[in-house]
Amino acid sequence: MELSVLILAAGKGTRMKSILPKVMQPLAGKPLLAHVLATAKQLQSQRTIVVYGHGGELVQQHFSDESIGWALQAEQKGTGHAVQVALSQLPETGKTLILYGDVPLTTTTTLEKLLALVTDDNSLGLLSVTLDNPTGYGRIVREAGLVQRIVEQKDASEQEKLIAEVNTGILCVPNKHLHTWLPTLKNTNAQGEYYLTDIIALAVADGITVQTHQPTAAWEVEGINDKLQLATLERVYQRLQADNLMRAGATIIDPNRFDVRGTVIIGMDVSFDINVILEGHNQLGNGVHIGANCSLKNCTLGDGVVIKANSVLEGAVIGNHADVGPFARLRAGTQLAANVHIGNFVEVKNTVMHEGAKAGHLSYIGDAEVGARANIGAGTITCNYDGATKSKTMIGADAFIGSNASLVAPVTIGEGATTGAGSAISKDVPAHSLAIGRGIQRNIEGWQRPRKIVSD
Ligand code: UD1
Ligand code: CA
C-alpha cells in the first residue's frame, strides 16, 4: 500500500519555557523534528505532511529545502483535529503513518514492523508500550486479548488506570478510513478535545482488526515536553552513538562524556579521551587519537593523526601522522599534509601546509601556503588583513621563519630562505637568502637606570 507520513507538530511546548517552538529544540545539534523527518525518509513514503501551529513560520523556513506538505492547525483542538486539518492532503487510498514531532528516537526498524501490520484496508497498526508507570498516557483496553479502544488518562476509570499497556500515539491507518472516521469525531470528553485515539473504537465497530507492535526500548517512543526530558533523550541518543562507534572498534574512555552531533566514519583503533564533541561530518582514519576536550567539526583526519587536548578544529583536512595541539585552533580551509606539526596556541586558517612543515608555538597562520619541512618559529603572525582586503603569504619549502616575525602579506618567502627573529617582513625574500627586518641593536655602555628618590 502506498505510504504517507503525517507528523503532528502543532503543540506549543509551553513547558520548554522557550522562544523556540518545541519541535525546533535541538537534540544532538539538530531540531527534534529533523530527527523524525530523517526517520520518515528511510520509510520510502510517497509524501510527508507536517501539521504545524505555534511558531510555524520558523519551522517551515528551517525545512524549506525538504519536500514537505504543510498543514496549519491554528488552534490546537486535539490530536484528532490535527489529523483533520491535513486530511485534504491525504489520498483516498493507501495508508498513513502518524508520528509525533516531539518523539525523536523511534527506530526505522520498529516503524517498519508497525507498517507491516497494515496490509489492506481491513487492518490498523498501533504502536503500544507496556510501562511500569503508565500515568498520563492513553490506556489500551482489550477484551479477550483484542484491542477494543483507547481511553485517555483523564477519562479513565480507576480500573482502566491499572492498565499498563499504553498508546504511544504512533499508528498506521488506511486512508480510506481516516477520511470517513475523522469528520465524525466528537469532543465530548474530559478535555473537550478531538481525540485521534477515538478511531480505535470506530475501527473495531467497523470490523477492522487492530494489531499492536511494541518497540524494543521505551526511549523509542518517549516524547519530549520539557528540558529535563530533552536532556534525558540527548544522553540516550549519545550513548547509542558511542555504542555504535565502540562496536566499530573505537576506544572511548568514557562514553558518558562523548558527543556526536552529526555523522562519523572511523578506521580501526581510533581512540577518544573524555569530553570530545564531534559535529557535522567527520572522517577519522586508522589509529587516530583525539585528546580530552577537543571539538571537531567537518574534519577529515588521515591515519595516525593525533589531536592533543583542548584543540578546536573546523573544516580541517589533515594528512597521515600529523599532530595538532594541545590548545590549537584549526579553522576552515586548513589543509595539513602528512607529518605536519601544529603545537600549542597556534591558529591556522585557509592555509595549506605541505608535508613535514611545523608551527610549534603561539602563531597565527592565515591565508598562507607553507612549503614542505618549513619551520615557523614561535610567535609568527601572518599579517593577512590590511583592514580592507585579505592577502596571501607564500612560504617556500625548507624555509625557516625566526621567532616573533610579522609576515606582512602579500609576501613570498623563497625556498630555503631564513628570516631573522623579530623581523617584520614586508618585501619578498629570495630563495636561500637571509632577511632581517628589525632595528639594529645598540649597546650603551655604563648606562644608568633611573633611580627612585628616597626621602628621609
Ligand atoms: C496523546 C494520546 C495518548 C498517548 C500520548 C502519547 C490522544 C488523544 N492521546 O496524548 O493516548 O498516550 O499522546 O504521548 O491522542 N498535537 C497537535 N495538535 C493538537 C494536539 C496535539 O499537533 O491539537 C501534537 C503535539 O504537538 C504532540 C502530539 O500531537 O506532538 C501529541 O500531543 P500531546 O498533547 O502530547 O498528546 P496527549 O494528549 O498527551
Ligand atoms: Ca504528551
mmCIF file of C-alpha atoms in Angstrom, residues 38-350:
data_model
loop_
_atom_site.group_PDB
_atom_site.id
_atom_site.type_symbol
_atom_site.label_atom_id
_atom_site.label_comp_id
_atom_site.label_asym_id
_atom_site.label_seq_id
_atom_site.Cartn_x
_atom_site.Cartn_y
_atom_site.Cartn_z
ATOM 1 C CA ALA A 38 15.106 11.669 8.886
ATOM 2 C CA THR A 39 13.424 8.518 10.166
ATOM 3 C CA ALA A 40 10.398 9.126 7.929
ATOM 4 C CA LYS A 41 12.698 9.431 4.916
ATOM 5 C CA GLN A 42 14.002 5.911 5.451
ATOM 6 C CA LEU A 43 10.498 4.500 5.079
ATOM 7 C CA GLN A 44 10.087 5.264 1.389
ATOM 8 C CA SER A 45 6.848 7.132 1.733
ATOM 9 C CA GLN A 46 5.146 8.946 -1.111
ATOM 10 C CA ARG A 47 4.674 12.114 0.907
ATOM 11 C CA THR A 48 5.407 13.665 4.266
ATOM 12 C CA ILE A 49 2.985 16.136 5.782
ATOM 13 C CA VAL A 50 3.727 18.180 8.878
ATOM 14 C CA VAL A 51 0.912 19.673 10.935
ATOM 15 C CA TYR A 52 2.288 22.889 12.371
ATOM 16 C CA GLY A 53 0.959 25.598 14.607
ATOM 17 C CA HIS A 54 2.780 27.788 17.075
ATOM 18 C CA GLY A 55 5.894 29.396 15.550
ATOM 19 C CA GLY A 56 5.198 27.548 12.319
ATOM 20 C CA GLU A 57 6.928 30.061 10.044
ATOM 21 C CA LEU A 58 10.257 29.344 11.715
ATOM 22 C CA VAL A 59 9.707 25.610 11.331
ATOM 23 C CA GLN A 60 8.748 25.944 7.658
ATOM 24 C CA GLN A 61 11.707 28.208 6.973
ATOM 25 C CA HIS A 62 14.146 25.788 8.552
ATOM 26 C CA PHE A 63 12.904 22.879 6.450
ATOM 27 C CA SER A 64 12.257 24.826 3.252
ATOM 28 C CA ASP A 65 14.692 22.604 1.276
ATOM 29 C CA GLU A 66 12.722 19.450 2.016
ATOM 30 C CA SER A 67 9.647 18.377 0.106
ATOM 31 C CA ILE A 68 7.103 18.568 2.878
ATOM 32 C CA GLY A 69 3.395 19.248 2.706
ATOM 33 C CA TRP A 70 2.439 21.699 5.449
ATOM 34 C CA ALA A 71 -0.937 21.806 7.191
ATOM 35 C CA LEU A 72 -1.699 24.661 9.561
ATOM 36 C CA GLN A 73 -3.552 23.863 12.763
ATOM 37 C CA ALA A 74 -4.097 27.396 14.017
ATOM 38 C CA GLU A 75 -5.845 26.289 17.197
ATOM 39 C CA GLN A 76 -4.837 23.094 18.964
ATOM 40 C CA LYS A 77 -8.073 21.225 19.469
ATOM 41 C CA GLY A 78 -6.560 17.787 19.931
ATOM 42 C CA THR A 79 -4.740 15.083 18.007
ATOM 43 C CA GLY A 80 -7.873 14.141 16.038
ATOM 44 C CA HIS A 81 -8.302 17.749 14.951
ATOM 45 C CA ALA A 82 -4.620 17.875 13.967
ATOM 46 C CA VAL A 83 -5.135 14.974 11.567
ATOM 47 C CA GLN A 84 -8.357 16.562 10.260
ATOM 48 C CA VAL A 85 -6.510 19.690 9.084
ATOM 49 C CA ALA A 86 -4.179 17.515 6.980
ATOM 50 C CA LEU A 87 -6.895 15.242 5.601
ATOM 51 C CA SER A 88 -7.283 17.096 2.294
ATOM 52 C CA GLN A 89 -3.615 16.358 1.535
ATOM 53 C CA LEU A 90 -4.015 12.603 2.010
ATOM 54 C CA PRO A 91 -5.109 10.443 -0.937
ATOM 55 C CA GLU A 92 -8.238 8.292 -0.707
ATOM 56 C CA THR A 93 -6.240 5.080 -0.877
ATOM 57 C CA GLY A 94 -3.050 3.785 0.697
ATOM 58 C CA LYS A 95 -2.108 4.088 4.354
ATOM 59 C CA THR A 96 -0.814 6.816 6.626
ATOM 60 C CA LEU A 97 1.741 6.531 9.400
ATOM 61 C CA ILE A 98 1.116 9.097 12.118
ATOM 62 C CA LEU A 99 4.164 10.267 14.046
ATOM 63 C CA TYR A 100 4.737 12.972 16.659
ATOM 64 C CA GLY A 101 7.245 15.769 16.056
ATOM 65 C CA ASP A 102 8.373 15.601 19.672
ATOM 66 C CA VAL A 103 9.160 11.863 19.717
ATOM 67 C CA PRO A 104 12.608 11.871 18.104
ATOM 68 C CA LEU A 105 14.191 8.462 18.652
ATOM 69 C CA THR A 106 11.804 5.909 17.165
ATOM 70 C CA THR A 107 13.837 3.497 15.060
ATOM 71 C CA THR A 108 13.140 2.708 11.431
ATOM 72 C CA THR A 109 13.050 -0.997 12.291
ATOM 73 C CA THR A 110 10.235 -0.503 14.793
ATOM 74 C CA LEU A 111 8.233 1.579 12.333
ATOM 75 C CA GLU A 112 8.749 -0.936 9.541
ATOM 76 C CA LYS A 113 7.340 -3.658 11.782
ATOM 77 C CA LEU A 114 4.338 -1.466 12.573
ATOM 78 C CA LEU A 115 3.782 -0.734 8.870
ATOM 79 C CA ALA A 116 3.922 -4.428 8.070
ATOM 80 C CA LEU A 117 0.783 -4.899 10.195
ATOM 81 C CA VAL A 118 -1.261 -2.858 7.729
ATOM 82 C CA THR A 119 -1.518 -4.814 4.508
ATOM 83 C CA ASP A 120 -5.019 -3.842 3.378
ATOM 84 C CA ASP A 121 -7.986 -1.638 4.264
ATOM 85 C CA ASN A 122 -9.120 -4.129 6.893
ATOM 86 C CA SER A 123 -6.154 -3.676 9.199
ATOM 87 C CA LEU A 124 -4.859 -0.994 11.539
ATOM 88 C CA GLY A 125 -1.481 -0.944 13.328
ATOM 89 C CA LEU A 126 -0.907 0.600 16.723
ATOM 90 C CA LEU A 127 2.453 1.070 18.431
ATOM 91 C CA SER A 128 1.930 0.355 22.105
ATOM 92 C CA VAL A 129 4.290 0.022 25.025
ATOM 93 C CA THR A 130 3.936 -1.547 28.449
ATOM 94 C CA LEU A 131 5.173 0.764 31.184
ATOM 95 C CA ASP A 132 5.843 0.338 34.902
ATOM 96 C CA ASN A 133 4.175 3.697 35.398
ATOM 97 C CA PRO A 134 1.509 4.290 32.746
ATOM 98 C CA THR A 135 0.207 7.511 34.373
ATOM 99 C CA GLY A 136 -0.664 10.233 31.879
ATOM 100 C CA TYR A 137 -0.910 8.021 28.830
ATOM 101 C CA GLY A 138 -3.910 6.707 26.946
ATOM 102 C CA ARG A 139 -4.564 3.086 28.023
ATOM 103 C CA ILE A 140 -5.164 0.260 25.571
ATOM 104 C CA VAL A 141 -8.359 -1.519 26.547
ATOM 105 C CA ARG A 142 -8.510 -5.156 25.431
ATOM 106 C CA GLU A 143 -11.202 -7.779 25.614
ATOM 107 C CA ALA A 144 -10.246 -11.422 25.211
ATOM 108 C CA GLY A 145 -6.848 -10.133 24.135
ATOM 109 C CA LEU A 146 -8.231 -7.989 21.319
ATOM 110 C CA VAL A 147 -7.838 -4.210 21.292
ATOM 111 C CA GLN A 148 -11.222 -2.529 21.774
ATOM 112 C CA ARG A 149 -10.494 1.142 22.339
ATOM 113 C CA ILE A 150 -8.122 3.646 23.906
ATOM 114 C CA VAL A 151 -9.119 5.583 26.973
ATOM 115 C CA GLU A 152 -7.240 8.760 27.929
ATOM 116 C CA GLN A 153 -5.910 9.157 31.476
ATOM 117 C CA LYS A 154 -8.396 11.924 32.255
ATOM 118 C CA ASP A 155 -11.366 9.841 31.053
ATOM 119 C CA ALA A 156 -10.244 6.517 32.531
ATOM 120 C CA SER A 157 -11.996 4.662 35.339
ATOM 121 C CA GLU A 158 -9.943 3.500 38.341
ATOM 122 C CA GLN A 159 -9.964 0.017 36.819
ATOM 123 C CA GLU A 160 -8.740 1.277 33.445
ATOM 124 C CA LYS A 161 -5.978 3.302 35.095
ATOM 125 C CA LEU A 162 -4.415 -0.006 36.192
ATOM 126 C CA ILE A 163 -3.763 -0.995 32.566
ATOM 127 C CA ALA A 164 -0.022 -0.855 31.913
ATOM 128 C CA GLU A 165 -0.171 -1.116 28.118
ATOM 129 C CA VAL A 166 -0.323 2.429 26.752
ATOM 130 C CA ASN A 167 -0.742 4.225 23.472
ATOM 131 C CA THR A 168 2.494 5.694 22.114
ATOM 132 C CA GLY A 169 0.419 7.827 19.749
ATOM 133 C CA ILE A 170 2.153 6.303 16.734
ATOM 134 C CA LEU A 171 -0.174 4.380 14.474
ATOM 135 C CA CYS A 172 -0.781 3.351 10.883
ATOM 136 C CA VAL A 173 -4.241 3.659 9.365
ATOM 137 C CA PRO A 174 -5.706 3.013 5.880
ATOM 138 C CA ASN A 175 -6.522 6.425 4.339
ATOM 139 C CA LYS A 176 -9.964 5.250 3.300
ATOM 140 C CA HIS A 177 -10.970 5.044 6.966
ATOM 141 C CA LEU A 178 -9.240 8.236 8.045
ATOM 142 C CA HIS A 179 -11.431 10.039 5.515
ATOM 143 C CA THR A 180 -14.639 8.538 6.917
ATOM 144 C CA TRP A 181 -13.844 8.400 10.647
ATOM 145 C CA LEU A 182 -12.171 11.750 11.279
ATOM 146 C CA PRO A 183 -15.091 14.016 10.347
ATOM 147 C CA THR A 184 -17.256 12.055 12.821
ATOM 148 C CA LEU A 185 -15.040 12.609 15.913
ATOM 149 C CA LYS A 186 -16.704 14.340 18.865
ATOM 150 C CA ASN A 187 -15.061 16.362 21.600
ATOM 151 C CA THR A 188 -17.358 15.226 24.382
ATOM 152 C CA ASN A 189 -14.626 14.122 26.768
ATOM 153 C CA ALA A 190 -12.818 15.340 29.887
ATOM 154 C CA GLN A 191 -10.520 17.633 27.873
ATOM 155 C CA GLY A 192 -13.032 18.893 25.303
ATOM 156 C CA GLU A 193 -10.615 17.771 22.571
ATOM 157 C CA TYR A 194 -10.959 15.810 19.357
ATOM 158 C CA TYR A 195 -9.090 12.609 20.208
ATOM 159 C CA LEU A 196 -7.392 10.715 17.407
ATOM 160 C CA THR A 197 -7.464 7.734 19.754
ATOM 161 C CA ASP A 198 -11.251 7.509 19.345
ATOM 162 C CA ILE A 199 -10.716 5.985 15.900
ATOM 163 C CA ILE A 200 -9.707 2.709 17.551
ATOM 164 C CA ALA A 201 -13.249 2.064 18.793
ATOM 165 C CA LEU A 202 -14.561 3.144 15.362
ATOM 166 C CA ALA A 203 -12.254 0.626 13.694
ATOM 167 C CA VAL A 204 -13.428 -2.171 15.962
ATOM 168 C CA ALA A 205 -17.065 -1.220 15.245
ATOM 169 C CA ASP A 206 -16.298 -1.463 11.517
ATOM 170 C CA GLY A 207 -14.875 -4.951 11.968
ATOM 171 C CA ILE A 208 -11.252 -3.938 11.440
ATOM 172 C CA THR A 209 -8.544 -5.813 13.309
ATOM 173 C CA VAL A 210 -6.356 -3.564 15.412
ATOM 174 C CA GLN A 211 -2.929 -5.087 15.752
ATOM 175 C CA THR A 212 -0.183 -3.823 18.013
ATOM 176 C CA HIS A 213 3.587 -3.809 17.943
ATOM 177 C CA GLN A 214 5.899 -2.818 20.784
ATOM 178 C CA PRO A 215 9.255 -1.058 20.359
ATOM 179 C CA THR A 216 12.376 -2.793 21.670
ATOM 180 C CA ALA A 217 13.063 0.037 24.121
ATOM 181 C CA ALA A 218 10.810 2.563 25.840
ATOM 182 C CA TRP A 219 13.018 5.527 24.801
ATOM 183 C CA GLU A 220 11.972 4.883 21.207
ATOM 184 C CA VAL A 221 8.533 6.242 21.994
ATOM 185 C CA GLU A 222 9.360 8.796 24.668
ATOM 186 C CA GLY A 223 8.127 12.279 23.920
ATOM 187 C CA ILE A 224 9.799 15.492 24.982
ATOM 188 C CA ASN A 225 7.845 18.154 26.816
ATOM 189 C CA ASP A 226 10.495 19.919 28.895
ATOM 190 C CA LYS A 227 14.228 20.470 29.140
ATOM 191 C CA LEU A 228 14.659 17.563 31.557
ATOM 192 C CA GLN A 229 13.205 15.081 29.096
ATOM 193 C CA LEU A 230 15.289 16.711 26.374
ATOM 194 C CA ALA A 231 18.472 16.104 28.362
ATOM 195 C CA THR A 232 17.454 12.525 29.156
ATOM 196 C CA LEU A 233 16.906 11.636 25.495
ATOM 197 C CA GLU A 234 20.071 13.506 24.487
ATOM 198 C CA ARG A 235 22.057 11.145 26.721
ATOM 199 C CA VAL A 236 20.177 8.121 25.349
ATOM 200 C CA TYR A 237 20.990 9.256 21.809
ATOM 201 C CA GLN A 238 24.635 9.941 22.635
ATOM 202 C CA ARG A 239 25.063 6.593 24.320
ATOM 203 C CA LEU A 240 23.715 4.916 21.162
ATOM 204 C CA GLN A 241 26.246 6.826 19.025
ATOM 205 C CA ALA A 242 29.072 5.864 21.377
ATOM 206 C CA ASP A 243 27.945 2.221 21.393
ATOM 207 C CA ASN A 244 27.880 2.133 17.580
ATOM 208 C CA LEU A 245 31.398 3.554 17.383
ATOM 209 C CA MET A 246 32.698 1.144 20.009
ATOM 210 C CA ARG A 247 31.169 -1.722 18.021
ATOM 211 C CA ALA A 248 33.051 -0.350 15.026
ATOM 212 C CA GLY A 249 36.264 -0.620 17.061
ATOM 213 C CA ALA A 250 36.662 2.772 18.714
ATOM 214 C CA THR A 251 38.028 3.098 22.227
ATOM 215 C CA ILE A 252 36.021 5.649 24.178
ATOM 216 C CA ILE A 253 37.442 6.341 27.607
ATOM 217 C CA ASP A 254 34.068 7.488 28.965
ATOM 218 C CA PRO A 255 31.016 7.028 26.713
ATOM 219 C CA ASN A 256 29.078 9.319 29.051
ATOM 220 C CA ARG A 257 31.388 12.177 28.176
ATOM 221 C CA PHE A 258 31.323 11.837 24.412
ATOM 222 C CA ASP A 259 29.028 13.651 21.997
ATOM 223 C CA VAL A 260 28.278 13.191 18.331
ATOM 224 C CA ARG A 261 26.201 15.872 16.642
ATOM 225 C CA GLY A 262 26.221 14.533 13.125
ATOM 226 C CA THR A 263 27.916 11.592 11.452
ATOM 227 C CA VAL A 264 31.288 9.928 11.948
ATOM 228 C CA ILE A 265 33.240 7.414 9.929
ATOM 229 C CA ILE A 266 36.172 5.751 11.669
ATOM 230 C CA GLY A 267 39.006 3.411 10.809
ATOM 231 C CA MET A 268 40.465 0.821 13.179
ATOM 232 C CA ASP A 269 41.958 1.655 16.570
ATOM 233 C CA VAL A 270 40.554 5.146 16.835
ATOM 234 C CA SER A 271 40.538 6.403 20.413
ATOM 235 C CA PHE A 272 38.836 9.246 22.218
ATOM 236 C CA ASP A 273 39.726 10.719 25.556
ATOM 237 C CA ILE A 274 36.976 12.391 27.584
ATOM 238 C CA ASN A 275 34.740 15.315 26.552
ATOM 239 C CA VAL A 276 35.124 15.052 22.822
ATOM 240 C CA ILE A 277 32.458 16.709 20.633
ATOM 241 C CA LEU A 278 32.128 15.655 17.003
ATOM 242 C CA GLU A 279 29.902 17.894 14.882
ATOM 243 C CA GLY A 280 28.803 17.737 11.241
ATOM 244 C CA HIS A 281 30.532 15.007 9.266
ATOM 245 C CA ASN A 282 33.902 13.809 10.484
ATOM 246 C CA GLN A 283 36.046 11.096 8.991
ATOM 247 C CA LEU A 284 38.879 9.621 11.068
ATOM 248 C CA GLY A 285 41.480 7.229 9.692
ATOM 249 C CA ASN A 286 43.128 4.244 11.363
ATOM 250 C CA GLY A 287 44.808 4.858 14.689
ATOM 251 C CA VAL A 288 43.601 8.424 15.128
ATOM 252 C CA HIS A 289 43.720 9.669 18.709
ATOM 253 C CA ILE A 290 41.618 12.572 19.916
ATOM 254 C CA GLY A 291 42.674 14.011 23.256
ATOM 255 C CA ALA A 292 40.486 15.343 26.031
ATOM 256 C CA ASN A 293 38.174 18.327 25.489
ATOM 257 C CA CYS A 294 38.592 18.530 21.738
ATOM 258 C CA SER A 295 35.905 19.551 19.315
ATOM 259 C CA LEU A 296 35.940 18.613 15.629
ATOM 260 C CA LYS A 297 33.501 19.884 13.035
ATOM 261 C CA ASN A 298 33.514 18.653 9.423
ATOM 262 C CA CYS A 299 37.088 17.365 9.529
ATOM 263 C CA THR A 300 38.911 14.624 7.679
ATOM 264 C CA LEU A 301 41.868 13.059 9.505
ATOM 265 C CA GLY A 302 44.309 10.608 7.937
ATOM 266 C CA ASP A 303 45.858 7.563 9.593
ATOM 267 C CA GLY A 304 47.723 8.038 12.833
ATOM 268 C CA VAL A 305 46.734 11.672 13.306
ATOM 269 C CA VAL A 306 46.951 12.814 16.915
ATOM 270 C CA ILE A 307 44.907 15.754 18.174
ATOM 271 C CA LYS A 308 46.059 16.731 21.637
ATOM 272 C CA ALA A 309 43.838 18.061 24.409
ATOM 273 C CA ASN A 310 41.774 21.229 24.188
ATOM 274 C CA SER A 311 42.015 21.727 20.457
ATOM 275 C CA VAL A 312 39.188 23.124 18.321
ATOM 276 C CA LEU A 313 39.075 22.050 14.679
ATOM 277 C CA GLU A 314 36.650 23.098 11.981
ATOM 278 C CA GLY A 315 36.780 22.182 8.306
ATOM 279 C CA ALA A 316 40.324 20.832 8.510
ATOM 280 C CA VAL A 317 41.775 18.154 6.244
ATOM 281 C CA ILE A 318 44.756 16.515 7.920
ATOM 282 C CA GLY A 319 47.249 14.083 6.397
ATOM 283 C CA ASN A 320 48.691 10.909 7.890
ATOM 284 C CA HIS A 321 50.602 11.125 11.148
ATOM 285 C CA ALA A 322 50.235 14.867 11.543
ATOM 286 C CA ASP A 323 49.866 16.088 15.119
ATOM 287 C CA VAL A 324 47.969 19.060 16.429
ATOM 288 C CA GLY A 325 47.721 20.771 19.813
ATOM 289 C CA PRO A 326 47.341 20.889 22.726
ATOM 290 C CA PHE A 327 45.344 24.150 22.609
ATOM 291 C CA ALA A 328 45.392 24.522 18.838
ATOM 292 C CA ARG A 329 42.713 26.032 16.642
ATOM 293 C CA LEU A 330 42.294 24.941 13.032
ATOM 294 C CA ARG A 331 39.731 26.907 11.088
ATOM 295 C CA ALA A 332 38.001 26.470 7.732
ATOM 296 C CA GLY A 333 40.275 25.842 4.768
ATOM 297 C CA THR A 334 43.121 24.328 6.774
ATOM 298 C CA GLN A 335 44.916 21.568 4.897
ATOM 299 C CA LEU A 336 47.771 19.866 6.655
ATOM 300 C CA ALA A 337 49.774 17.303 4.695
ATOM 301 C CA ALA A 338 51.363 14.219 6.232
ATOM 302 C CA ASN A 339 53.623 14.702 9.256
ATOM 303 C CA VAL A 340 52.796 18.353 9.760
ATOM 304 C CA HIS A 341 53.226 19.509 13.347
ATOM 305 C CA ILE A 342 50.998 22.168 14.900
ATOM 306 C CA GLY A 343 51.777 22.915 18.523
ATOM 307 C CA ASN A 344 50.147 24.851 21.320
ATOM 308 C CA PHE A 345 48.397 28.180 20.830
ATOM 309 C CA VAL A 346 48.627 28.048 17.063
ATOM 310 C CA GLU A 347 45.717 29.232 14.924
ATOM 311 C CA VAL A 348 45.584 28.192 11.272
ATOM 312 C CA LYS A 349 43.024 29.404 8.739
ATOM 313 C CA ASN A 350 42.638 28.949 4.975
#
